Coordinates of C-alpha atoms in Angstrom, one line a residue:
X1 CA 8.1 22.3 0.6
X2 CA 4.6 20.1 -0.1
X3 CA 2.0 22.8 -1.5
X4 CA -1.6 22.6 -0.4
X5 CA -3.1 20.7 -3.4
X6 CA 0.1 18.1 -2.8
X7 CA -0.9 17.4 1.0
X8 CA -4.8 16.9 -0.3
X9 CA -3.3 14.4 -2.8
X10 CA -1.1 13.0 0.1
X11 CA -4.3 13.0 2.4
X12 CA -6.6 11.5 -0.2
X13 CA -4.4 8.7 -0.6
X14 CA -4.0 8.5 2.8
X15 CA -7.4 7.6 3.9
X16 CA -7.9 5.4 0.1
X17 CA -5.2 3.3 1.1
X18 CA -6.8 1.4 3.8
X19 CA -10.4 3.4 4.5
X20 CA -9.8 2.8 8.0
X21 CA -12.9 1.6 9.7
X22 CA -12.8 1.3 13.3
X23 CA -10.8 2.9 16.2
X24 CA -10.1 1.8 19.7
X25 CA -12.0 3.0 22.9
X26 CA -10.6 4.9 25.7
X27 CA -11.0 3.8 28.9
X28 CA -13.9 6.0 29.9
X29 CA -17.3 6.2 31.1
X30 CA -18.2 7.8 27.7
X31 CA -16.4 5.4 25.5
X32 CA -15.9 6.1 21.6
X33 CA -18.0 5.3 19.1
X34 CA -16.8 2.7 16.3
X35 CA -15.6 4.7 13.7
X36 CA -17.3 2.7 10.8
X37 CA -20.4 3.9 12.4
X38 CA -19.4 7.5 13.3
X39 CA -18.6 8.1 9.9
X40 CA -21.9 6.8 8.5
X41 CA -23.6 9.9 10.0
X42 CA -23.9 13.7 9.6
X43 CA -25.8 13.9 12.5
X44 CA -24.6 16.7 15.2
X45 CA -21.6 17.6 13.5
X46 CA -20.2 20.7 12.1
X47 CA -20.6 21.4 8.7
X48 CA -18.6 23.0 6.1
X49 CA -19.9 26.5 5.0
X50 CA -19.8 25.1 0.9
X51 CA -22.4 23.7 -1.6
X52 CA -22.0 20.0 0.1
X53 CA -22.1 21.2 3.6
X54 CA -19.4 18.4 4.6
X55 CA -19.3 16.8 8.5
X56 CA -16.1 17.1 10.4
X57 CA -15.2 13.6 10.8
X58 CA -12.4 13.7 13.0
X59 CA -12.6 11.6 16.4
X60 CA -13.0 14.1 19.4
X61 CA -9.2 14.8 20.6
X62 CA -9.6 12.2 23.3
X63 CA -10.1 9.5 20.8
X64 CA -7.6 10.1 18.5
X65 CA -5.1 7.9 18.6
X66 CA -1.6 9.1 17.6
X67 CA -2.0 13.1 18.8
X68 CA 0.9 14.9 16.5
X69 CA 1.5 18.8 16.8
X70 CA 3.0 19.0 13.7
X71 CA -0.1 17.5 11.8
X72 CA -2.0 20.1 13.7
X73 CA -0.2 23.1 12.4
X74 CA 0.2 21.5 9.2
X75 CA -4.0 21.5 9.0
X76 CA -4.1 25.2 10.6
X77 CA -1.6 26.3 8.0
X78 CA -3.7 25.6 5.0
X79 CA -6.9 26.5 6.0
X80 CA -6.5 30.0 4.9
X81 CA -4.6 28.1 1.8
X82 CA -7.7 26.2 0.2
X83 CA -10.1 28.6 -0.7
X84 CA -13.0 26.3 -1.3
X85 CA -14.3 25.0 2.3
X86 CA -15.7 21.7 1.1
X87 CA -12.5 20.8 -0.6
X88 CA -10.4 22.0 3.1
X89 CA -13.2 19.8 4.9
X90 CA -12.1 16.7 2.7
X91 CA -8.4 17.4 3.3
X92 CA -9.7 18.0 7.2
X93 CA -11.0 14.7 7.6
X94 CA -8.7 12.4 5.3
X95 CA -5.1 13.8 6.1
X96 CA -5.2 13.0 9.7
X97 CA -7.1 9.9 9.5
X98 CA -4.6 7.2 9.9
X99 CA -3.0 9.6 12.8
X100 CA -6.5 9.3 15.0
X101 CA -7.3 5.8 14.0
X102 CA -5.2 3.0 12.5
X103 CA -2.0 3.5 14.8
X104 CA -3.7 1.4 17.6
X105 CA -0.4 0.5 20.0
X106 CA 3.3 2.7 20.0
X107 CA 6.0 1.1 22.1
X108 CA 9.2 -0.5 22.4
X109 CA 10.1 -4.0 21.2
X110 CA 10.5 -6.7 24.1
X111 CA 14.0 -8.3 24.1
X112 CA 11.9 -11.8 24.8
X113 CA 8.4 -10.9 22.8
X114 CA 7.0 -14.2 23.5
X115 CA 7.3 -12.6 27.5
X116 CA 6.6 -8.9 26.6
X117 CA 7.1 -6.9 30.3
X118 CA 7.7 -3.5 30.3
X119 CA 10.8 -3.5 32.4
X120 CA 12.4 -5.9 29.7
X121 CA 12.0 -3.3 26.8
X122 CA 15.0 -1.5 25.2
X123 CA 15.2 0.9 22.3
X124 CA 13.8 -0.4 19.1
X125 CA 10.3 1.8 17.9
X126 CA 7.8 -0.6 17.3
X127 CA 4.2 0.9 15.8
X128 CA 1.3 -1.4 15.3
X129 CA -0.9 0.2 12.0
X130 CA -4.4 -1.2 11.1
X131 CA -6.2 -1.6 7.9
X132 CA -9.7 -1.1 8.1
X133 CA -11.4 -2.7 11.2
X134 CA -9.1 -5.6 11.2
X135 CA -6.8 -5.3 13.7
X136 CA -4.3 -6.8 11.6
X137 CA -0.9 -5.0 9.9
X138 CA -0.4 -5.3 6.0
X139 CA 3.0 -4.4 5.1
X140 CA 1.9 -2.6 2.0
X141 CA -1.4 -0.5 3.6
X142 CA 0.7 0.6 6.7
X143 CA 3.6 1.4 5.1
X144 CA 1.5 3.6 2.4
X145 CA -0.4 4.9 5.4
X146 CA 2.3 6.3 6.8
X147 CA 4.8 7.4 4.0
X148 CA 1.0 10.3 3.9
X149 CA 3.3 12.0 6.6
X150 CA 6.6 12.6 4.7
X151 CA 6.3 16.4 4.7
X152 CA 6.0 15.7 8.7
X153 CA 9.2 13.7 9.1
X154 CA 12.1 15.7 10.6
X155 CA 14.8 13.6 12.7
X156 CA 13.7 13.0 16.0
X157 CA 14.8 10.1 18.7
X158 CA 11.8 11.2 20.8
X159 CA 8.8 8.6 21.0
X160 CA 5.7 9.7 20.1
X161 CA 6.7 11.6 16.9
X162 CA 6.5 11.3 13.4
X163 CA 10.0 9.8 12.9
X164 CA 9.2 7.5 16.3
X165 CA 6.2 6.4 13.9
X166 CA 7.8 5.9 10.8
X167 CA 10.8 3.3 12.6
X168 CA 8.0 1.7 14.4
X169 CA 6.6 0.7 11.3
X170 CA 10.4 -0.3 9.7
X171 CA 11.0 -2.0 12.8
X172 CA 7.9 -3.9 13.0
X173 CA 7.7 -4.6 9.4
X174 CA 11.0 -6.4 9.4
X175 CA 10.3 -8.8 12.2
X176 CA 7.1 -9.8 10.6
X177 CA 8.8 -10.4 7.6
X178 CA 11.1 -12.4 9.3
X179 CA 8.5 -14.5 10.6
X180 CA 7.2 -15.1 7.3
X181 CA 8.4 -13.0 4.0
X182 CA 5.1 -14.9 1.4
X183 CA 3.1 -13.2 3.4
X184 CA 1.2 -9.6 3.4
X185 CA -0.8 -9.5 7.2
X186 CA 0.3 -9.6 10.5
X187 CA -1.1 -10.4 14.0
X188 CA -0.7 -7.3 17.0
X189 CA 3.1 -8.0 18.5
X190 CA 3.0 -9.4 22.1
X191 CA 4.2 -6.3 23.4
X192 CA 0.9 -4.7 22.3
X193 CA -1.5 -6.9 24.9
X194 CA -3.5 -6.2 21.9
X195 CA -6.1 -9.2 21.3
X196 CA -5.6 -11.8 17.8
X197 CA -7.6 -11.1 15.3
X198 CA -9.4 -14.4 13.8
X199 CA -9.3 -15.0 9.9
X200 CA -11.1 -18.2 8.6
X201 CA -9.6 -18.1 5.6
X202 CA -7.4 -19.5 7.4
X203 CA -9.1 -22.7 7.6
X204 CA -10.2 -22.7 3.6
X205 CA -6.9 -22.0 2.2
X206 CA -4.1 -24.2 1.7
X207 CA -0.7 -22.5 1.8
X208 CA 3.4 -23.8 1.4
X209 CA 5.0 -22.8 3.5
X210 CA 2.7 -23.2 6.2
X211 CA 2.6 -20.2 9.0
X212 CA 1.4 -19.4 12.5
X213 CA -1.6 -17.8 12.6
X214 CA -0.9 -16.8 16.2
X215 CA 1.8 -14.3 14.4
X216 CA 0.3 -14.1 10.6
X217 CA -3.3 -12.8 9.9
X218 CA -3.1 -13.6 6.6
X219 CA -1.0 -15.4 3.7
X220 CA -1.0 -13.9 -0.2
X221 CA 2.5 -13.5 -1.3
X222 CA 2.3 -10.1 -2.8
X223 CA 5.6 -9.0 -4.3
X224 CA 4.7 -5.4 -3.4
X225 CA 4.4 -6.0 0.2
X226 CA 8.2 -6.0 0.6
X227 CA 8.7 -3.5 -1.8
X228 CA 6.8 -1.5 0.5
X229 CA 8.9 -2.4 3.4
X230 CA 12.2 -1.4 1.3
X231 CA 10.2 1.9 0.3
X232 CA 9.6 3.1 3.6
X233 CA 12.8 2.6 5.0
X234 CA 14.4 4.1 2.1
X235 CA 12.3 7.1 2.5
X236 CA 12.6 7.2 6.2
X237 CA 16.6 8.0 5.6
X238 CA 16.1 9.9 2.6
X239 CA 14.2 12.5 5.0
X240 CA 16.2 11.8 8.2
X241 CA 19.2 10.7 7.1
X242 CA 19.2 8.5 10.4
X243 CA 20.8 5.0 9.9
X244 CA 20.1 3.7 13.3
X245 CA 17.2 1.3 12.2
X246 CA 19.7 0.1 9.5
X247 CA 22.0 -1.0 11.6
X248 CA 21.2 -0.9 15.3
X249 CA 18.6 -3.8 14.8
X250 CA 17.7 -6.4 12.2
X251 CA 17.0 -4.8 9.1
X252 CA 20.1 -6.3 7.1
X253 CA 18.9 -9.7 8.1
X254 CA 15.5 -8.9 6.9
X255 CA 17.1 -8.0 3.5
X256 CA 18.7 -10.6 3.2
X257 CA 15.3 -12.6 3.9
X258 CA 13.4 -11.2 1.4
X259 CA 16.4 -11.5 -1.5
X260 CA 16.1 -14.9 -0.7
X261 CA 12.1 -15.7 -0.7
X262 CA 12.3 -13.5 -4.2
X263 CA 15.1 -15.5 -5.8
X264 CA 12.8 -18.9 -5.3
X265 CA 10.0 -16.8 -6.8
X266 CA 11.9 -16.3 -9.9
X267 CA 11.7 -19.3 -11.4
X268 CA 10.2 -21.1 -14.4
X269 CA 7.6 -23.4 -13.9
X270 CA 10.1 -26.1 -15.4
X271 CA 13.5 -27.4 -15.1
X272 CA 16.0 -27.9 -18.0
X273 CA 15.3 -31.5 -18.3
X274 CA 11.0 -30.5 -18.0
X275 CA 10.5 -31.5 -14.2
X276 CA 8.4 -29.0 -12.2
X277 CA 10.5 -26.9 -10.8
X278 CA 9.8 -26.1 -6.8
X279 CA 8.0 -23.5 -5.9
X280 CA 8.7 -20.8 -2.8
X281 CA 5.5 -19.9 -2.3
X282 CA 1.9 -22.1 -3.1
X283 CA -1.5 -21.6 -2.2
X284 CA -4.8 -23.1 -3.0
X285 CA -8.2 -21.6 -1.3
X286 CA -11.8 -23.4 -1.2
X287 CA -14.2 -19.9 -2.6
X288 CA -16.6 -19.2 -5.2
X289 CA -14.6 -16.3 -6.0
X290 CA -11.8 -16.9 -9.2
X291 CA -9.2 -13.8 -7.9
X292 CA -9.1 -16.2 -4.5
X293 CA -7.9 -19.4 -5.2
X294 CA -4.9 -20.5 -8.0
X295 CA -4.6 -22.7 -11.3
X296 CA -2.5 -25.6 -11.1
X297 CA -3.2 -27.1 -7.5
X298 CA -1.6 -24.0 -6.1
X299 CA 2.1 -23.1 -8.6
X300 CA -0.6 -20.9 -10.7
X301 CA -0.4 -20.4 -14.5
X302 CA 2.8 -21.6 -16.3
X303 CA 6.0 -19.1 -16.8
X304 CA 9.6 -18.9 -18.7
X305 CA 12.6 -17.4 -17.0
X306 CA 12.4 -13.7 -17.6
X307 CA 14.5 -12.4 -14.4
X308 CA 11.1 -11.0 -13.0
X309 CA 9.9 -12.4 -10.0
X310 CA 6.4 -14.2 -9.9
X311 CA 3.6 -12.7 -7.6
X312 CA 0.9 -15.0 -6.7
X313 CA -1.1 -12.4 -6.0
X314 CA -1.8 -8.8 -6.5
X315 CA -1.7 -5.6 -4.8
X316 CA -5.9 -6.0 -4.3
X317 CA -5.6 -9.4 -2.9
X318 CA -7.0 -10.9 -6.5
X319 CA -5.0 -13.7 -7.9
X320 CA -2.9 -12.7 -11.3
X321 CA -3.6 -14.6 -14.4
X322 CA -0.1 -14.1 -15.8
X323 CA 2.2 -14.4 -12.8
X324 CA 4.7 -11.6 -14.0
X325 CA 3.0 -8.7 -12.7
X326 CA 4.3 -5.4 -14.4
X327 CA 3.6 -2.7 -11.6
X328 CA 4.6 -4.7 -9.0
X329 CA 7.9 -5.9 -10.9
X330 CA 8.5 -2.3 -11.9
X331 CA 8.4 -1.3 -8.2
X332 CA 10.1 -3.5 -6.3
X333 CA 13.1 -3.2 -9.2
X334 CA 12.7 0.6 -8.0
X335 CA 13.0 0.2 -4.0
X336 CA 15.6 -2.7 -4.4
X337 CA 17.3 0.3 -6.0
X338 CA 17.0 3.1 -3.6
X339 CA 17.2 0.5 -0.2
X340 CA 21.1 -0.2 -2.1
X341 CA 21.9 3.1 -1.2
X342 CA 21.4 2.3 2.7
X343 CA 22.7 -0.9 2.5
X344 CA 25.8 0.3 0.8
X345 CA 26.4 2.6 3.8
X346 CA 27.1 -0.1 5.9
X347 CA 30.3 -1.4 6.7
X348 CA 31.0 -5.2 6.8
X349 CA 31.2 -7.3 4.1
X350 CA 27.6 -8.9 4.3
X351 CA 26.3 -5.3 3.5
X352 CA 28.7 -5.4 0.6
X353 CA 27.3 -9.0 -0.6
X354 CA 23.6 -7.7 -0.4
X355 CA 24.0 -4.8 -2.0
X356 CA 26.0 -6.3 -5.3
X357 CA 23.0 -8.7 -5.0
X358 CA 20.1 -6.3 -4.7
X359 CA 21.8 -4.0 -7.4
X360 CA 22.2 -7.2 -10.0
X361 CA 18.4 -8.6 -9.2
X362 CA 16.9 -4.8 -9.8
X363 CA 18.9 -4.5 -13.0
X364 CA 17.9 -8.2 -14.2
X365 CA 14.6 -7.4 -13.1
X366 CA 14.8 -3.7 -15.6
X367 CA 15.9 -6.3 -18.1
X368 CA 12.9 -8.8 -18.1
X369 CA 10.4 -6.0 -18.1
X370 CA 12.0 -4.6 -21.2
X371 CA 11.9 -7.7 -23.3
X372 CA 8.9 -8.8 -21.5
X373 CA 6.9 -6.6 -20.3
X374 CA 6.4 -4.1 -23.4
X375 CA 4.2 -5.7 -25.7
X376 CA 2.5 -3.9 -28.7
X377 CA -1.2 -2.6 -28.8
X378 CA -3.1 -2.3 -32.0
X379 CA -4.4 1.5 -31.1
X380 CA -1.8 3.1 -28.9
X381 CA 1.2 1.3 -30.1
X382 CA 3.9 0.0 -27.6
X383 CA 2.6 -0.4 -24.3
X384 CA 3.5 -2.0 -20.7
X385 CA 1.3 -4.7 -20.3
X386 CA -0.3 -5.6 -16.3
X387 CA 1.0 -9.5 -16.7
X388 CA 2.9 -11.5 -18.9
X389 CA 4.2 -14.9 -18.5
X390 CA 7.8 -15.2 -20.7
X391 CA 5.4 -17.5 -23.2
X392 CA 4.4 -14.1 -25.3
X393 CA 0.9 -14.3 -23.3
X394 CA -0.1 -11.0 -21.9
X395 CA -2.8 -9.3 -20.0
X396 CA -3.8 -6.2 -21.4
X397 CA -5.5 -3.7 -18.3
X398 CA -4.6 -1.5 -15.7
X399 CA -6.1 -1.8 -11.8
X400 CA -6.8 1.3 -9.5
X401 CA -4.6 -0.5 -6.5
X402 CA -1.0 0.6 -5.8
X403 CA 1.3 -0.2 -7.5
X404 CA -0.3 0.2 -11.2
X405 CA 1.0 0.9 -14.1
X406 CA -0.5 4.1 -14.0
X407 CA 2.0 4.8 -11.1
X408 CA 4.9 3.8 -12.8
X409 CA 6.1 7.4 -12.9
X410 CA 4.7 7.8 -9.1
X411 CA 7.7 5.3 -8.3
X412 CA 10.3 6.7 -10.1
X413 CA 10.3 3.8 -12.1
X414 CA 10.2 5.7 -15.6
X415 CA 10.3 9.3 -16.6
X416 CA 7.3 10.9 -17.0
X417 CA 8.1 11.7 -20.7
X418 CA 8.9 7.7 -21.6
X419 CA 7.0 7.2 -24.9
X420 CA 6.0 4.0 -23.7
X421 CA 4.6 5.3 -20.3
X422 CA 2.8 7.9 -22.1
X423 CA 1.3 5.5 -24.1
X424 CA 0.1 2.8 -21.4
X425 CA -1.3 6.0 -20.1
X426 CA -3.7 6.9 -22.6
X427 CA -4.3 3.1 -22.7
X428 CA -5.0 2.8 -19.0
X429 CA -7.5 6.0 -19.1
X430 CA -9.7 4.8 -22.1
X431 CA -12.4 2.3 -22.3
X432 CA -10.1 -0.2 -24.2
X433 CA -8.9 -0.9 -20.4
X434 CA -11.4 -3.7 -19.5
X435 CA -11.5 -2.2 -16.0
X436 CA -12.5 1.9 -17.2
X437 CA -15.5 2.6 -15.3
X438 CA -17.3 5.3 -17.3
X439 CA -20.5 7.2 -16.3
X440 CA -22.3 10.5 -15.1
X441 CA -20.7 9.9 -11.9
X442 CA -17.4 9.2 -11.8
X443 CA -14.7 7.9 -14.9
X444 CA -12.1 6.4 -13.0
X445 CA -9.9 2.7 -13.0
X446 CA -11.2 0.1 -11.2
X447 CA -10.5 -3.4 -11.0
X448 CA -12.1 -7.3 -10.2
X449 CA -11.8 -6.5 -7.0
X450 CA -15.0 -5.0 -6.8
X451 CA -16.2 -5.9 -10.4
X452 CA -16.4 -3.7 -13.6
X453 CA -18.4 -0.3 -13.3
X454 CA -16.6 1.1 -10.4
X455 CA -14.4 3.4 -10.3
X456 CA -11.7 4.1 -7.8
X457 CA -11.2 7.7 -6.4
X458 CA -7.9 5.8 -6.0
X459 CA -6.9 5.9 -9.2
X460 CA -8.5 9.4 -9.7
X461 CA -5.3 10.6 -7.4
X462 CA -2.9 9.0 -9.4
X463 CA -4.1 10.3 -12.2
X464 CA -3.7 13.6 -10.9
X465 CA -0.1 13.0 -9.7
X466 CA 1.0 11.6 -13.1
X467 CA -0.5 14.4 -15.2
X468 CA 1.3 16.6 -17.6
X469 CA -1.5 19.0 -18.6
X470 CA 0.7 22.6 -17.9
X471 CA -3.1 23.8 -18.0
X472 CA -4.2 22.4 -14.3
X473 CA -7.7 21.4 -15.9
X474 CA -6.9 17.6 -15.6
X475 CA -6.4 17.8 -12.1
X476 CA -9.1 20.4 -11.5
X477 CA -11.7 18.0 -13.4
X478 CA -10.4 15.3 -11.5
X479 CA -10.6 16.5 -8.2
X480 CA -13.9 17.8 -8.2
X481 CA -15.3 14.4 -9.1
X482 CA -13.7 13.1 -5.6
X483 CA -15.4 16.3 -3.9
X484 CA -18.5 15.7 -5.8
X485 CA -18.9 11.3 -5.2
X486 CA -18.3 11.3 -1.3
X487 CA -22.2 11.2 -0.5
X488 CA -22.1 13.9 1.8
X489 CA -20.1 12.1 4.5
X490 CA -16.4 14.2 3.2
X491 CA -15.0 11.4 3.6
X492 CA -13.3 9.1 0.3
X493 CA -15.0 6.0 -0.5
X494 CA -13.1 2.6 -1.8
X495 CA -15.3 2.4 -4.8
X496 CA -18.5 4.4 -6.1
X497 CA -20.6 3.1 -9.9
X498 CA -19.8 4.7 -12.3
X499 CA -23.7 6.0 -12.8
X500 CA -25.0 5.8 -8.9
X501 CA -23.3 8.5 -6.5
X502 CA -25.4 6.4 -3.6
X503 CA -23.9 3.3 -4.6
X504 CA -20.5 2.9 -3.2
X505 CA -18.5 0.9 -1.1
X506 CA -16.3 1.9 2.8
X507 CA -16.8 5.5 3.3

């Protein structure tokens, strides 16, 4: 059972994973407001009886977009349970924020989607998730979005339920994926009548393989987007023990896909006889910003064969410097892992192939990062550095966007009593990471995302969720600096500075 402080953490990193924006109108003679602007304002809205006197910032019911008794009960139940109003207010307004407005279209998946009718649909969940006030689907933000509502998940078939949510997402994932696995956003499904979203990057950017932009929003290859697609369904069964997405539709074949896009992404830069080796994935942009563009006309920075897999890009959309990124390494090694199990369930012999194939390129994976990855620091010893590139280069800092190394414990990757963990730890909260923001305000990770001297409430959470102190006083100090940086609006913001509690970023 999920205490109270574990579904504020849940509902914290709910609304930080993609600080939804925007949510759809009704039709109705008093149509919504935009939610970017709604939640801008305290103005005519009740206010928590605490010290910060925090709006409800919930959509009125008939705005909401994914109604769910069981979040309902789940936000009645622990009102009585946090003791502190402001601190239920922020739990209020963030838990159930994906629920009333990123899940913009629920339905069934067309058996021709390129002639969606509604008399042609059969059984397979499909659930269209936003990030921010794009309407576009990333396969990490969605899936993080939604894995918020574990402690909600009992088996259903029903539509319109948790469990109808979470297979919509699996479902949908893995036909985007399908469509193109380098990439990390998606276009609404045709089944949704939902309009395209336009994306000019799509005219600056040069990307190999080329893909539609009627279907793709947008193309970084980000090795934790399928991760995140392997972590959802493996926690969908975990809870439900339903194998029905597994192997009623697709999802084997979608496997399969992305085993295949990784394997090209493992390579070194050169061949045997020192030819450049091909590449799966390329991409060079036209910006004045470094993080979006690549070295090297598009294959990026040099690398050795490790067994890691390359990532382009990282979890924040900023380009790596040294392609092998740790966190994201260390956490698709983790779901390759726990997706085996389904896979293994599965009775033919291509289930058998994949999983002896996801099992050997999670262990080789384990492998690289431990000859790789762990590199030693001059003042807290042997750590896990954020990149490396097989060469003995390495990139010494830790980023507030999931997955970190801050996480690794988060994703089961390592226990939380590895020396080495504890170590990048201490490294990661200290102002030897490059990317510390320290101040009056708020000490917290950030990233170059943003720039230096913001911290993330973001990484704040994960800090709380990877503590050891028996005492509680870590998490206590931790979570009062999120209460205390949201400006009034009780509501988490991407990014605040470090010594300006006005001075943030996405509320």
């Amino acid at each position: 059972m999920f205490s109270a402080v574990s579904l504020l953490l849940l509902s914290i990193l709910s609304l930080a994973s993609h600080l939804s924006l925007s949510y759809a109108a009704p039709t109705t003679s008093d149509p919504c407001p935009p939610y970017e602007a709604f939640s801008r304002s305290r103005s005519n809205k009740n206010l928590s009886p605490g010290r910060h006197q925090l709006p409800l910032q919930r959509p009125v019911e008939r705005c909401r977009k994914f109604p769910s008794p069981a979040l309902e009960k789940t936000i009645t139940r622990l009102r009585d349970k946090i003791a502190d109003p402001d601190l239920f207010r922020l739990f209020e307004n963030s838990y159930p924020n994906t629920l009333d407005t990123a899940v913009l279209w629920t339905g069934f998946a067309a058996r021709d989607a390129s002639a969606p009718d509604s008399s042609n649909a059969f059984d397979e969940d499909l659930a269209f998730v936003i990030t921010g006030d794009i309407n576009a689907m990333w396969l990490r933000d969605s899936a993080n979005q939604i894995l918020s509502y574990l402690p909600l998940l009992e088996p259903s078939d029903s539509p319109k339920t948790i469990a109808a949510l979470f297979r919509g997402v699996i479902n949908l994932q893995s036909r985007y994926i399908k469509i193109s696995p380098y990439c990390h956003a998606f276009q609404p499904p045709p089944e949704s009548n939902i309009a395209l979203g336009t994306n000019h990057a799509y005219f600056l950017n040069k990307v190999n393989p080329p893909y539609d932009r009627s279907k793709t929003f947008d193309c970084k290859w980000e090795l934790d987007s399928l991760a995140s697609f392997l972590q959802i369904s493996s926690e969908y069964h975990k809870s439900t023990g339903d194998m029905r997405p597994f192997i009623r539709y697709s999802w084997v074949q979608t496997v399969e896909v992305i085993l295949d896009a990784v394997e090209a992404m493992r390579t070194a830069t050169y061949t045997s006889d020192g030819h450049i080796a091909p590449s799966g994935y390329t991409m060079t942009g036209q910006t004045n910003r470094a993080t979006e563009t690549t070295s090297n006309d598009g294959l990026g920075n040099p690398v050795k064969w490790t067994g890691m897999v390359r990532s382009t890009f990282r979890p924040s959309d900023d380009a790596t410097i040294h392609q092998f990124l740790i966190p994201s390494n260390m956490m698709f090694a983790r779901c390759l892992e726990a997706a085996s199990s389904i896979m293994a369930k599965i009775d033919s012999e291509e289930a058998k192939h994949l999983t002896d194939r996801m099992r050997t390129m999670a262990g080789e994976i384990r492998g690289g990062i431990a000859k790789y990855g762990i590199v030693h620091h001059p003042q807290f010893g042997s750590i896990f550095a954020f990149e490396v590139d097989g060469y003995g280069s390495h990139n010494f800092m830790d980023d507030a966007n999931l997955p970190s190394l801050l996480s690794a414990t988060m994703m089961g990757f390592v226990s939380p009593h590895d020396e080495v963990y504890l170590n990048t730890r201490l490294f990661a909260l200290s102002e030897e990471n490059p990317y510390w923001a320290k101040g009056p305000v708020l000490n917290a990770i950030g990233g170059p995302h943003l720039g230096p001297g913001r911290g993330w409430p973001l990484a704040s959470i994960v800090r709380i969720l990877t503590s050891l102190d028996g005492t509680g006083e870590e998490a206590k100090t931790e979570i009062m600096a999120i209460l205390n940086t949201t400006d009034g609006l009780g509501l988490i913001h991407e990014s605040i500075t470090s010594h300006n509690v006005k001075d943030w970023t996405r509320p």
